[in-house]
Coordinates of C-alpha atoms in Angstrom, one line a residue:
M1 CA 137.4 71.4 -131.9
K2 CA 138.5 75.0 -131.9
R3 CA 141.5 75.9 -134.0
N4 CA 144.7 77.1 -132.2
Q5 CA 145.2 80.8 -132.7
L6 CA 148.3 81.4 -130.8
V7 CA 151.1 78.8 -130.2
I8 CA 154.2 79.8 -128.3
Q9 CA 157.0 77.3 -128.3
D10 CA 160.2 77.4 -126.1
L11 CA 160.2 81.2 -126.1
R12 CA 163.3 82.8 -124.5
V13 CA 163.8 86.5 -124.1
D14 CA 166.9 88.3 -122.8
Y15 CA 167.7 91.9 -122.0
V16 CA 171.4 92.3 -122.8
T17 CA 173.4 95.3 -121.5
E18 CA 177.2 95.9 -121.1
D19 CA 177.1 94.8 -117.5
E20 CA 174.7 91.7 -117.5
T21 CA 172.2 89.6 -119.3
V22 CA 168.8 89.3 -117.8
H23 CA 167.0 86.1 -118.6
A24 CA 163.4 87.4 -118.5
V25 CA 161.6 84.6 -120.3
N26 CA 163.0 81.0 -120.2
G27 CA 161.5 78.4 -122.4
V28 CA 157.8 79.5 -122.2
S29 CA 155.3 77.3 -124.2
F30 CA 151.6 77.5 -124.3
E31 CA 148.7 77.5 -126.8
L32 CA 145.4 79.5 -127.0
A33 CA 142.4 78.5 -129.2
E34 CA 140.1 81.0 -130.9
G35 CA 137.8 82.7 -128.4
E36 CA 139.6 81.3 -125.4
S37 CA 141.0 83.4 -122.5
L38 CA 144.2 82.7 -120.7
G39 CA 145.3 84.2 -117.4
I40 CA 149.1 84.5 -116.9
V41 CA 149.6 84.9 -113.1
G42 CA 152.8 85.6 -111.2
E43 CA 154.7 88.0 -109.0
T44 CA 156.2 91.2 -110.3
G45 CA 159.3 90.5 -112.4
A46 CA 158.1 87.0 -113.4
G47 CA 158.3 87.8 -117.2
K48 CA 154.5 88.2 -117.8
T49 CA 154.7 91.6 -119.5
T50 CA 157.8 90.7 -121.4
T51 CA 156.0 87.7 -122.9
A52 CA 153.2 90.0 -124.1
L53 CA 155.6 92.6 -125.6
A54 CA 157.4 89.7 -127.4
I55 CA 154.1 88.7 -129.0
L56 CA 153.6 92.2 -130.3
G57 CA 157.2 92.7 -131.3
L58 CA 157.5 95.6 -128.9
L59 CA 160.5 94.6 -126.8
P60 CA 162.6 97.6 -125.9
R61 CA 165.5 98.1 -128.3
P62 CA 168.4 97.5 -128.4
T63 CA 168.5 95.6 -125.1
G64 CA 165.5 93.3 -125.5
R65 CA 165.6 90.4 -127.9
V66 CA 164.0 87.0 -128.5
S67 CA 167.0 84.6 -128.3
S68 CA 165.1 81.5 -129.4
G69 CA 161.7 80.0 -129.8
S70 CA 158.7 80.8 -131.9
I71 CA 155.4 82.7 -131.6
L72 CA 152.9 81.3 -134.1
F73 CA 149.8 83.4 -134.8
Y74 CA 147.6 81.4 -137.2
D75 CA 150.8 79.6 -138.2
R76 CA 152.7 82.9 -138.9
D77 CA 155.9 83.1 -136.9
L78 CA 155.8 86.7 -135.4
V79 CA 159.4 86.3 -134.3
Q80 CA 160.6 86.2 -137.9
A81 CA 158.0 88.6 -139.2
P82 CA 159.4 91.9 -140.7
E83 CA 158.5 95.2 -138.9
E84 CA 156.2 96.2 -141.7
T85 CA 154.1 93.1 -141.1
M86 CA 154.0 93.7 -137.4
R87 CA 152.8 97.2 -137.9
E88 CA 149.8 95.8 -139.8
I89 CA 149.1 93.2 -137.1
R90 CA 149.4 95.6 -134.1
G91 CA 146.1 97.2 -133.3
N92 CA 144.4 95.4 -136.1
E93 CA 144.7 91.6 -135.5
I94 CA 146.4 91.8 -132.0
S95 CA 145.7 94.7 -129.6
M96 CA 147.1 95.4 -126.1
I97 CA 145.6 97.1 -123.1
F98 CA 148.6 98.5 -121.1
Q99 CA 148.7 98.7 -117.3
D100 CA 148.6 102.5 -117.0
P101 CA 146.1 104.1 -119.3
M102 CA 148.0 107.4 -119.1
T103 CA 150.9 105.8 -121.0
S104 CA 148.5 104.7 -123.8
L105 CA 146.6 108.0 -124.2
N106 CA 148.2 111.2 -125.7
P107 CA 147.3 114.1 -123.4
I108 CA 147.2 116.7 -126.2
F109 CA 144.6 114.9 -128.4
T110 CA 141.0 114.3 -127.7
V111 CA 139.9 110.7 -126.9
G112 CA 137.7 110.7 -130.0
D113 CA 140.6 111.6 -132.3
Q114 CA 142.8 108.9 -130.7
I115 CA 140.3 106.1 -131.3
A116 CA 139.4 107.4 -134.7
E117 CA 143.0 107.4 -135.7
V118 CA 143.4 103.7 -135.0
I119 CA 140.3 103.0 -137.1
E120 CA 141.4 105.2 -139.9
V121 CA 144.9 103.8 -140.1
H122 CA 144.0 100.1 -140.1
N123 CA 140.6 100.1 -141.8
Q124 CA 141.4 102.7 -144.4
V125 CA 138.1 104.5 -144.0
S126 CA 137.2 108.2 -144.3
R127 CA 137.7 110.6 -141.4
E128 CA 134.0 111.0 -141.0
E129 CA 133.4 107.2 -140.9
S130 CA 136.3 106.7 -138.5
R131 CA 134.8 109.3 -136.1
K132 CA 131.4 107.7 -136.3
R133 CA 132.9 104.3 -135.4
A134 CA 134.9 105.9 -132.6
G135 CA 131.7 107.3 -131.1
D136 CA 130.1 103.9 -131.4
M137 CA 133.0 102.3 -129.5
L138 CA 132.8 104.8 -126.7
E139 CA 129.2 104.1 -126.3
L140 CA 129.9 100.4 -126.3
V141 CA 132.1 100.9 -123.2
G142 CA 129.6 103.1 -121.5
I143 CA 130.8 106.6 -122.4
P144 CA 128.5 109.0 -124.2
R145 CA 129.7 109.9 -127.7
G146 CA 129.2 113.6 -126.6
R147 CA 132.5 113.3 -124.7
M148 CA 134.6 112.5 -127.8
G149 CA 135.9 116.1 -127.8
E150 CA 137.3 115.8 -124.3
F151 CA 140.9 115.2 -123.3
P152 CA 142.3 112.3 -121.2
H153 CA 142.8 114.6 -118.1
Q154 CA 139.0 115.2 -118.1
F155 CA 138.3 111.5 -117.4
S156 CA 138.6 109.5 -114.1
G157 CA 140.9 106.5 -113.9
G158 CA 138.1 104.1 -114.6
M159 CA 136.8 106.1 -117.5
K160 CA 140.4 106.4 -119.0
Q161 CA 140.7 102.6 -118.8
R162 CA 137.4 102.3 -120.7
V163 CA 138.7 104.6 -123.4
V164 CA 141.9 102.4 -123.7
I165 CA 139.7 99.3 -124.0
A166 CA 137.6 101.0 -126.7
M167 CA 140.8 101.9 -128.6
A168 CA 142.1 98.3 -128.3
L169 CA 138.8 96.8 -129.6
A170 CA 138.2 99.5 -132.3
C171 CA 139.4 97.3 -135.1
N172 CA 137.8 94.1 -133.8
P173 CA 141.1 92.3 -133.1
R174 CA 141.3 88.5 -133.0
L175 CA 143.6 88.6 -129.9
L176 CA 143.6 91.0 -127.0
L177 CA 146.5 91.2 -124.6
A178 CA 145.6 92.9 -121.3
D179 CA 148.4 93.8 -119.0
E180 CA 147.1 94.4 -115.4
P181 CA 144.2 96.4 -116.8
T182 CA 142.5 96.9 -113.4
T183 CA 145.5 97.4 -111.1
A184 CA 145.0 101.2 -110.5
L185 CA 141.3 101.0 -110.1
D186 CA 139.3 100.6 -106.9
V187 CA 137.4 97.4 -106.3
T188 CA 134.0 98.6 -107.5
I189 CA 135.3 100.1 -110.7
Q190 CA 137.5 97.0 -111.2
A191 CA 134.5 94.8 -111.1
Q192 CA 132.7 97.0 -113.7
V193 CA 135.6 97.0 -116.1
L194 CA 136.0 93.2 -115.8
R195 CA 132.3 92.6 -116.5
M196 CA 132.6 95.0 -119.5
M197 CA 135.7 93.2 -120.8
R198 CA 134.0 89.8 -120.5
S199 CA 130.9 91.1 -122.3
L200 CA 132.9 92.7 -125.1
K201 CA 135.1 89.6 -125.5
E202 CA 132.0 87.5 -126.0
K203 CA 130.4 90.0 -128.4
F204 CA 133.5 90.2 -130.7
N205 CA 134.6 86.5 -130.1
T206 CA 138.0 87.9 -129.2
S207 CA 140.7 85.7 -127.6
L208 CA 142.3 87.1 -124.5
V209 CA 145.6 86.9 -122.7
M210 CA 145.1 88.5 -119.2
I211 CA 148.3 89.3 -117.3
S212 CA 147.8 89.7 -113.6
H213 CA 149.2 89.1 -110.2
D214 CA 145.6 88.8 -108.9
L215 CA 144.1 85.3 -108.8
G216 CA 140.7 86.8 -108.3
V217 CA 140.8 88.8 -111.5
V218 CA 141.9 85.8 -113.5
A219 CA 139.1 83.7 -111.9
Q220 CA 136.5 86.1 -113.2
I221 CA 137.4 86.2 -116.8
C222 CA 139.7 83.3 -117.9
D223 CA 139.3 79.7 -119.2
K224 CA 142.9 78.7 -118.7
A225 CA 145.7 79.6 -116.2
A226 CA 149.4 79.8 -116.6
I227 CA 151.4 80.2 -113.4
M228 CA 154.6 82.0 -114.2
Y229 CA 157.7 82.3 -112.0
A230 CA 161.2 83.6 -112.8
G231 CA 160.6 83.5 -116.6
S232 CA 159.1 80.0 -116.7
I233 CA 155.5 78.7 -116.7
L234 CA 155.5 76.2 -113.8
E235 CA 151.9 75.1 -114.2
F236 CA 149.4 75.4 -117.1
G237 CA 145.9 74.1 -117.5
G238 CA 142.2 74.7 -117.3
L239 CA 141.3 77.4 -114.8
R240 CA 139.0 75.2 -112.7
D241 CA 141.5 72.4 -112.4
V242 CA 144.4 74.7 -111.4
F243 CA 142.3 76.6 -108.9
A244 CA 140.6 73.5 -107.4
R245 CA 143.7 71.4 -107.0
P246 CA 147.0 73.2 -107.6
L247 CA 149.8 70.8 -108.4
H248 CA 153.0 72.9 -108.4
P249 CA 154.3 73.9 -104.9
Y250 CA 154.5 77.6 -106.1
T251 CA 150.8 77.5 -107.2
E252 CA 150.0 75.9 -103.9
G253 CA 151.9 78.7 -102.1
L254 CA 150.0 81.4 -104.0
F255 CA 146.7 80.1 -102.9
N256 CA 147.9 79.6 -99.3
S257 CA 148.9 83.3 -99.2
I258 CA 145.5 84.8 -99.9
P259 CA 142.5 85.0 -97.6
R260 CA 139.7 82.4 -98.1
L261 CA 136.3 82.5 -96.6
D262 CA 135.8 78.7 -96.9
L263 CA 138.8 77.9 -94.7
D264 CA 139.1 78.6 -90.9
R265 CA 142.6 79.8 -90.6
E266 CA 144.1 82.2 -88.1
R267 CA 147.1 83.1 -90.2
L268 CA 148.0 83.1 -93.9
A269 CA 151.0 81.1 -95.1
P270 CA 153.0 83.4 -97.4
I271 CA 155.8 82.0 -99.6
G272 CA 159.1 82.5 -97.9
G273 CA 162.0 84.3 -99.6
L274 CA 162.1 86.3 -102.7
M275 CA 162.1 85.6 -106.5
P276 CA 165.6 85.2 -107.8
D277 CA 167.5 87.9 -109.7
P278 CA 166.8 87.0 -113.4
S279 CA 170.4 87.8 -114.3
R280 CA 171.6 85.2 -111.7
L281 CA 169.0 82.3 -111.8
P282 CA 169.8 79.4 -109.4
P283 CA 170.8 76.1 -110.9
G284 CA 168.3 73.3 -111.1
C285 CA 164.6 74.2 -110.4
V286 CA 164.3 78.0 -110.2
F287 CA 161.8 77.6 -107.3
H288 CA 163.9 75.3 -105.2
P289 CA 165.3 78.0 -102.8
R290 CA 161.7 78.8 -101.7
C291 CA 160.1 75.4 -102.0
P292 CA 159.1 73.5 -98.9
Y293 CA 159.4 70.2 -100.6
A294 CA 162.8 70.7 -102.2
E295 CA 165.4 67.9 -102.1
E296 CA 169.0 67.8 -103.2
V297 CA 168.0 66.7 -106.7
C298 CA 166.1 69.9 -107.1
R299 CA 169.3 71.9 -106.8
R300 CA 171.0 70.0 -109.6
R301 CA 168.3 69.1 -112.1
T302 CA 166.0 71.4 -114.1
P303 CA 162.5 69.9 -114.3
A304 CA 160.9 69.3 -117.7
S305 CA 157.3 70.2 -118.5
T306 CA 155.4 67.0 -117.4
V307 CA 151.9 66.2 -118.5
V308 CA 149.6 65.4 -115.6
G309 CA 146.1 64.7 -116.7
E310 CA 145.0 67.8 -118.6
R311 CA 147.8 69.9 -117.2
R312 CA 151.5 70.6 -117.7
V313 CA 153.7 71.0 -114.6
M314 CA 157.4 71.8 -114.2
C315 CA 158.3 69.9 -111.0
L316 CA 160.5 66.9 -110.4
M317 CA 157.8 65.4 -108.1
Y318 CA 155.9 64.5 -111.2
E319 CA 158.9 63.0 -112.9
G320 CA 159.3 60.4 -110.2
V321 CA 162.9 61.4 -109.2
M322 CA 162.2 62.7 -105.7
E323 CA 162.4 60.5 -102.7
N324 CA 159.8 62.2 -100.5
T325 CA 157.1 62.9 -103.1
M326 CA 154.3 61.4 -100.8
R327 CA 155.0 64.1 -98.1
R328 CA 152.4 66.2 -99.9
T329 CA 149.1 65.3 -98.5
H330 CA 147.2 65.9 -101.7
G331 CA 149.8 64.6 -104.1

């Protein structure tokens, strides 16, 4: 049995300003074993990126803060870790691929120098050795080492994303966080980048947390899926189980709103309404205003995380307190 590498328990993250408190992450819990890959899926504003930034200790200051919970990385609580410890962990044991490669690359330094700097800082090797390794990493992601002296603006979007991946993997991290790493890329380049990430993950035995709004991207690279909505994980389990038979009404709605070649449907069935304002979350179940199965109890009572087989689901249907649970044809 694989050892748990990352265990997040009841994580809550708030953004506090003079005018309001935004509850961005609300009691998130999940675990990730060594070498596993987890896809966190949800709409924009669900709290996916905030969860990743909390793991790295990079919440924007002074507004962002972890209000409660723990983030255990090999039994070390990163929430309580001093900044000096986090600087040693970032880029070395845990790396992140950000959504826009241009925010990760410095336009006035060559790509070779930027990768070499990461290696030099964390591995304490000579400049010559760090540049050699930087060239090796570029070649590993399909870029000739002869382009080390070029600047970010000389690369296409797909190539820049490859550079960012090379930088993230330069120190062979144990955990890689990828925040929408293929969003700005066309479909062909996206497929190439995903294949490369899967190959490199297996080569280095790196664990992966993939943040995405795209179920197809998660299906290609992940072992587990966490469906996130309004700061909460509504369903968590093995990828095949979640995709084959979604249990939560929100997960069901996500699958009903995307085209499928195996179903003969004239129209898609999008989820009605909008995600709630995270500074004014509704009482009870956060999804009840948009849920087709909602009952009066859903407006009053917040569901717990209920174990259903190999999965965890936050829905009152699975707590046995709803009158019309059997309305769902697959329930």
